[in-house]
Amino acid sequence: CIVLVNFILLAFRSSAQQLPRSVAIGSNPPGTVFYALASGLAKVASDGAPFQMAVQPYSGTSTFLPLLDGGEIDFGINNAVDMALSYQGPERLKIGGRNPFQHTPNVRLVMRGAILMTAFLVRKDAPIKTIHDIRGKRVTGEYPAQLANWYNVFGFLAGAGMKFDDVKIIPVPGANEGVDALIQGRADVALHAVDSAKVKEADAAIGVRHISLDCSPQGEKRLRAAVPGYYPLWLKRSQAAGIAEDTCVNAYDIYLTTHKAVNERAVAIILKNIWDNTDKLLPVHPSFKDWTHQRAVDPDVTMPYHPVAVQFFKERGAWPAAMDDIQRKLLALNP
């Protein structure tokens, strides 16, 4: 009865809301995996909907999080680690002794999606074979426009038993600029998402390849301890651009996010369109192979789901009973 009453109240609130003519989804710049994912989701979400979802690229996902929290943009493509840091805020959570994110208590999760894979990148003819060979090398870092990338570098180094002092950091604002530094010879090692358009561009320009993290049992333990949410993943030779041989990369989850005051009818329409058309996503980008019904709900999520999403997944039998307690605990972090 309680579930039925909640559903009726939710439907009443939704019916009273006028649908917008368009909604915006924030992403990283063109050339990144996040931009490709946002574009694919926007196309599928808009198909047959009474509004259009438009991609709004920013210099990095870190830069639009305050806008998402305040409702100035409607949706976003973000990663699980960023959302843990921003949702809990710097007073409650730090990784590597820092949390430069602005507190975003109003953000909500629509759907857990694909796996984001990241790895270090070097010139194809470089003598660097694994992460242990980068000691003393010029490595792109800082990433003020994409704060998540600092944690990538921190985690990669920690997994290999190294610190920032063991390499020479070349400051860049974002991942694309880091690859540009590699192309231009200003850096020996850059960082980027696996199979991104930018990596393919660099490969065409100078020839590049990803190098393996330390994925020994000890290395994996150090990586997971350094950045909760990270885990190693082995890719086969030629499985993606820049994977010249079997390579161990970093993996973590990608989220479709929103804010708690978003138009509820829009959330319901977008979620249904994506849920019903996951087969149309795969041709857009290889990462969409992991944007599945099975991955949509997970007990390890780092932020609470939007109530429309909770109801949607319950109706489809995709919301295990144990998720109610997890949802309550996450909401309690920002009462």
Coordinates of C-alpha atoms in Angstrom, one line a residue:
C1 CA 0.0 0.0 0.0
I2 CA 2.8 2.4 0.9
V3 CA 4.5 1.8 -2.5
L4 CA 1.2 2.4 -4.3
V5 CA 0.6 5.6 -2.4
N6 CA 4.1 6.8 -3.1
F7 CA 3.7 6.0 -6.8
I8 CA 0.4 7.9 -7.0
L9 CA 1.9 10.9 -5.3
L10 CA 4.9 10.8 -7.7
A11 CA 2.6 10.5 -10.7
F12 CA 0.5 13.5 -9.4
R13 CA 3.6 15.6 -9.0
S14 CA 4.9 14.6 -12.4
S15 CA 1.6 15.3 -14.2
A16 CA 1.6 18.8 -12.7
Q17 CA 5.0 19.6 -14.3
Q18 CA 5.3 21.1 -17.7
L19 CA 7.9 19.3 -19.9
P20 CA 10.7 21.5 -21.0
R21 CA 11.4 22.0 -24.8
S22 CA 14.9 20.8 -24.3
V23 CA 17.3 19.5 -21.6
A24 CA 21.1 19.7 -21.4
I25 CA 23.5 16.9 -20.6
G26 CA 27.0 18.0 -19.6
S27 CA 30.1 16.2 -20.8
N28 CA 33.8 16.5 -21.3
P29 CA 35.0 18.1 -24.6
P30 CA 34.7 16.5 -28.1
G31 CA 37.3 13.8 -28.6
T32 CA 36.7 12.3 -25.2
V33 CA 34.8 9.1 -24.3
F34 CA 32.4 11.0 -22.1
Y35 CA 31.4 13.3 -25.1
A36 CA 30.8 10.2 -27.2
L37 CA 28.6 8.6 -24.5
A38 CA 26.7 11.8 -23.9
S39 CA 26.0 12.1 -27.6
G40 CA 24.8 8.6 -27.9
L41 CA 22.5 8.9 -24.9
A42 CA 21.2 12.2 -26.1
K43 CA 20.2 10.7 -29.4
V44 CA 18.4 7.7 -27.9
A45 CA 16.8 9.7 -25.1
S46 CA 15.4 12.3 -27.6
D47 CA 14.0 9.8 -30.0
G48 CA 10.2 10.1 -29.9
A49 CA 10.4 12.3 -26.8
P50 CA 8.5 15.7 -26.7
F51 CA 11.8 17.4 -26.1
Q52 CA 15.4 17.3 -27.2
M53 CA 18.4 16.4 -25.1
A54 CA 21.4 18.5 -26.2
V55 CA 25.0 17.8 -25.3
Q56 CA 26.7 20.7 -23.5
P57 CA 30.5 20.1 -23.5
Y58 CA 32.7 21.7 -20.8
S59 CA 36.4 21.8 -20.3
G60 CA 35.9 18.9 -17.8
T61 CA 33.1 17.3 -15.8
S62 CA 34.5 18.8 -12.6
T63 CA 33.7 22.3 -14.0
F64 CA 30.0 21.6 -14.5
L65 CA 29.2 19.8 -11.2
P66 CA 28.2 23.0 -9.4
L67 CA 25.9 23.8 -12.3
L68 CA 24.3 20.4 -12.1
D69 CA 23.9 20.7 -8.3
G70 CA 22.2 24.0 -8.7
G71 CA 19.9 22.9 -11.6
E72 CA 21.5 25.1 -14.2
I73 CA 22.0 22.0 -16.3
D74 CA 19.8 19.0 -16.2
F75 CA 21.9 15.9 -16.6
G76 CA 25.6 14.9 -16.8
I77 CA 28.0 12.1 -17.6
N78 CA 30.3 11.7 -14.6
N79 CA 32.4 9.0 -12.9
A80 CA 31.8 7.2 -9.6
V81 CA 34.9 8.5 -7.9
D82 CA 34.2 12.2 -8.7
M83 CA 30.6 11.8 -7.5
A84 CA 31.7 10.2 -4.2
L85 CA 34.0 13.2 -3.6
S86 CA 31.5 15.9 -4.6
Y87 CA 28.4 14.3 -3.1
Q88 CA 30.1 13.8 0.3
G89 CA 32.1 17.0 0.1
P90 CA 35.6 17.8 1.4
E91 CA 34.5 17.8 5.0
R92 CA 33.5 14.2 4.9
L93 CA 35.7 12.5 2.3
K94 CA 39.3 12.8 1.1
I95 CA 41.3 10.6 -1.2
G96 CA 45.1 11.0 -1.3
G97 CA 44.7 13.6 1.4
R98 CA 42.6 15.9 -0.8
N99 CA 39.2 16.7 -2.1
P100 CA 39.1 19.9 -4.2
F101 CA 35.5 19.3 -5.3
Q102 CA 32.8 21.7 -4.3
H103 CA 30.1 20.0 -2.2
T104 CA 27.1 19.0 -4.3
P105 CA 24.4 17.6 -2.0
N106 CA 21.6 17.9 -4.6
V107 CA 23.0 15.5 -7.3
R108 CA 21.2 12.3 -8.0
L109 CA 21.9 9.1 -10.0
V110 CA 19.7 8.2 -12.9
M111 CA 21.5 5.1 -14.1
R112 CA 24.8 3.3 -13.6
G113 CA 26.3 2.8 -17.0
A114 CA 29.4 1.7 -18.7
I115 CA 33.0 1.1 -17.5
L116 CA 35.5 3.9 -17.9
M117 CA 39.0 2.6 -18.7
T118 CA 42.0 4.9 -18.4
A119 CA 45.7 4.3 -18.8
F120 CA 49.0 6.1 -19.4
L121 CA 50.0 6.7 -23.0
V122 CA 53.4 7.0 -24.6
R123 CA 54.9 7.2 -28.1
K124 CA 54.9 3.9 -29.8
D125 CA 58.7 4.0 -30.2
A126 CA 59.4 5.0 -26.6
P127 CA 61.6 2.7 -24.4
I128 CA 58.9 2.8 -21.7
K129 CA 57.2 -0.6 -21.5
T130 CA 55.4 -0.5 -18.1
I131 CA 54.5 2.0 -15.4
H132 CA 57.7 1.1 -13.6
D133 CA 59.7 2.6 -16.5
I134 CA 58.3 6.1 -16.0
R135 CA 60.5 7.1 -13.0
G136 CA 62.1 10.4 -13.7
K137 CA 60.0 10.9 -16.9
R138 CA 57.8 13.9 -17.8
V139 CA 54.3 13.0 -16.9
T140 CA 51.2 15.2 -17.6
G141 CA 49.4 16.1 -14.4
E142 CA 47.5 18.6 -12.2
Y143 CA 44.4 18.7 -14.5
P144 CA 42.4 21.6 -12.9
A145 CA 39.6 21.3 -15.5
Q146 CA 39.3 17.6 -14.9
L147 CA 40.0 16.9 -11.3
A148 CA 39.3 13.2 -11.7
N149 CA 42.6 12.9 -13.7
W150 CA 44.7 13.9 -10.7
Y151 CA 43.2 10.8 -8.9
N152 CA 44.1 8.7 -12.0
V153 CA 47.7 9.7 -11.8
F154 CA 47.8 9.4 -8.0
G155 CA 46.2 5.9 -8.2
F156 CA 48.5 4.7 -11.0
L157 CA 51.6 5.8 -9.2
A158 CA 50.4 4.5 -5.8
G159 CA 49.7 1.1 -7.4
A160 CA 53.2 0.9 -8.6
G161 CA 54.6 1.9 -5.2
M162 CA 55.5 5.4 -6.5
K163 CA 54.7 9.0 -5.6
F164 CA 54.5 12.3 -7.5
D165 CA 58.1 13.0 -6.5
D166 CA 59.2 10.0 -8.6
V167 CA 58.2 11.7 -11.9
K168 CA 58.4 15.2 -13.3
I169 CA 54.8 16.6 -13.6
I170 CA 54.0 18.7 -16.7
P171 CA 50.9 20.8 -15.8
V172 CA 48.0 20.7 -18.2
P173 CA 44.4 21.7 -17.8
G174 CA 42.7 18.5 -19.1
A175 CA 43.3 15.1 -20.7
N176 CA 43.2 16.4 -24.3
E177 CA 45.9 19.0 -23.6
G178 CA 47.9 16.3 -22.0
V179 CA 47.9 14.2 -25.2
D180 CA 48.8 17.3 -27.1
A181 CA 51.8 17.7 -24.9
L182 CA 52.8 14.1 -25.7
I183 CA 52.4 14.8 -29.5
Q184 CA 54.4 18.0 -29.3
G185 CA 57.2 16.3 -27.4
R186 CA 56.7 18.3 -24.2
A187 CA 55.8 15.2 -22.2
D188 CA 56.9 11.6 -22.2
V189 CA 53.7 10.1 -20.6
A190 CA 50.2 11.3 -20.9
L191 CA 46.8 10.1 -19.6
H192 CA 43.6 9.4 -21.5
A193 CA 40.5 7.2 -21.6
V194 CA 41.0 4.0 -23.6
D195 CA 39.6 4.0 -27.1
S196 CA 38.9 7.7 -27.2
A197 CA 38.9 9.8 -30.4
K198 CA 41.9 11.8 -29.0
V199 CA 44.0 8.6 -28.6
K200 CA 43.1 7.6 -32.2
E201 CA 44.1 11.1 -33.3
A202 CA 47.4 10.9 -31.5
D203 CA 48.1 7.4 -33.0
A204 CA 47.5 8.7 -36.5
A205 CA 49.8 11.7 -35.8
I206 CA 52.8 10.1 -34.1
G207 CA 51.9 6.5 -33.2
V208 CA 51.1 5.9 -29.5
R209 CA 50.4 3.0 -27.2
H210 CA 49.1 2.5 -23.6
I211 CA 51.4 1.0 -21.0
S212 CA 50.3 -1.5 -18.3
L213 CA 49.7 -0.5 -14.7
D214 CA 51.2 -2.6 -11.9
C215 CA 48.5 -5.4 -11.8
S216 CA 50.4 -7.8 -9.6
P217 CA 48.3 -8.8 -6.6
Q218 CA 50.2 -6.3 -4.5
G219 CA 49.8 -3.6 -7.2
E220 CA 46.0 -4.2 -7.4
K221 CA 45.8 -4.0 -3.6
R222 CA 47.7 -0.7 -3.6
L223 CA 45.5 0.7 -6.4
R224 CA 42.2 -0.2 -4.7
A225 CA 43.4 1.2 -1.4
A226 CA 44.6 4.5 -3.0
V227 CA 41.3 5.3 -4.8
P228 CA 38.2 3.4 -3.7
G229 CA 36.2 2.5 -6.8
Y230 CA 39.2 1.8 -9.0
Y231 CA 40.0 -1.7 -10.2
P232 CA 42.4 -3.2 -12.8
L233 CA 41.2 -4.7 -16.1
W234 CA 43.2 -6.6 -18.7
L235 CA 42.7 -5.8 -22.4
K236 CA 43.8 -8.1 -25.2
R237 CA 46.1 -6.9 -27.9
S238 CA 44.3 -4.7 -30.5
Q239 CA 41.1 -4.7 -28.4
A240 CA 41.2 -0.9 -28.5
A241 CA 43.2 1.9 -30.0
G242 CA 46.7 2.1 -28.5
I243 CA 46.6 -1.4 -27.1
A244 CA 49.6 -2.8 -28.9
E245 CA 49.9 -5.9 -26.6
D246 CA 47.9 -7.3 -23.7
T247 CA 47.7 -4.4 -21.4
C248 CA 46.4 -3.8 -17.8
V249 CA 44.4 -0.6 -17.5
N250 CA 42.4 1.2 -14.8
A251 CA 38.6 0.8 -14.7
Y252 CA 35.7 2.5 -12.8
D253 CA 32.1 3.2 -13.3
I254 CA 30.4 5.9 -15.5
Y255 CA 27.1 7.5 -14.3
L256 CA 24.2 9.3 -15.9
T257 CA 23.5 12.0 -13.3
T258 CA 20.9 14.6 -12.6
H259 CA 19.8 16.8 -9.6
K260 CA 16.9 16.3 -7.2
A261 CA 14.8 19.2 -8.5
V262 CA 14.9 18.1 -12.2
N263 CA 11.6 17.7 -14.1
E264 CA 10.4 14.2 -13.1
R265 CA 8.5 13.5 -16.2
A266 CA 11.7 14.2 -18.2
V267 CA 13.6 11.7 -16.1
A268 CA 11.0 9.0 -16.6
I269 CA 10.9 9.5 -20.4
I270 CA 14.7 9.6 -20.8
L271 CA 15.2 6.6 -18.6
K272 CA 12.6 4.6 -20.5
N273 CA 14.0 5.5 -23.9
I274 CA 17.5 4.4 -22.8
W275 CA 16.3 1.2 -21.1
D276 CA 14.2 0.2 -24.1
N277 CA 17.0 1.0 -26.7
T278 CA 20.3 -0.1 -25.3
D279 CA 20.9 -2.0 -28.5
K280 CA 20.9 1.3 -30.4
L281 CA 23.8 2.6 -28.3
L282 CA 26.5 0.1 -29.2
P283 CA 27.1 1.4 -32.8
V284 CA 27.9 4.8 -31.3
H285 CA 30.9 3.8 -29.2
P286 CA 32.4 0.4 -28.0
S287 CA 32.0 1.4 -24.3
F288 CA 28.2 1.1 -24.7
K289 CA 28.6 -2.7 -24.6
D290 CA 28.6 -2.3 -20.8
W291 CA 25.6 0.1 -20.7
T292 CA 23.2 -2.7 -19.8
H293 CA 20.1 -3.4 -17.7
Q294 CA 22.3 -5.6 -15.4
R295 CA 24.7 -2.7 -14.6
A296 CA 22.0 -0.1 -14.0
V297 CA 21.6 -0.7 -10.3
D298 CA 24.5 -1.6 -8.0
P299 CA 25.1 -1.7 -4.2
D300 CA 28.5 0.0 -4.6
V301 CA 27.1 3.3 -6.1
T302 CA 28.6 6.4 -4.6
M303 CA 25.5 8.7 -4.7
P304 CA 21.7 8.1 -4.2
Y305 CA 19.4 7.4 -7.1
H306 CA 16.7 9.9 -8.1
P307 CA 13.3 8.8 -6.8
V308 CA 11.9 8.5 -10.3
A309 CA 14.8 6.1 -11.1
V310 CA 14.1 4.1 -8.0
Q311 CA 10.4 3.7 -8.9
F312 CA 11.4 2.8 -12.5
F313 CA 13.8 0.1 -11.5
K314 CA 11.4 -1.4 -8.9
E315 CA 8.7 -1.7 -11.6
R316 CA 11.1 -3.7 -13.8
G317 CA 12.4 -6.0 -11.0
A318 CA 15.8 -4.4 -11.3
W319 CA 15.9 -3.0 -7.7
P320 CA 16.9 -5.6 -5.1
A321 CA 15.3 -5.2 -1.7
A322 CA 18.7 -4.6 -0.2
M323 CA 19.0 -1.4 -2.2
D324 CA 16.4 0.4 -0.1
D325 CA 18.8 0.4 2.9
I326 CA 21.7 1.5 0.7
Q327 CA 19.6 4.4 -0.7
R328 CA 18.6 5.5 2.8
K329 CA 22.2 5.5 3.9
L330 CA 23.4 7.6 0.9
L331 CA 20.5 10.1 1.4
A332 CA 21.4 10.4 5.1
L333 CA 24.9 11.8 4.1
N334 CA 23.1 15.0 3.1
P335 CA 19.9 15.2 5.1

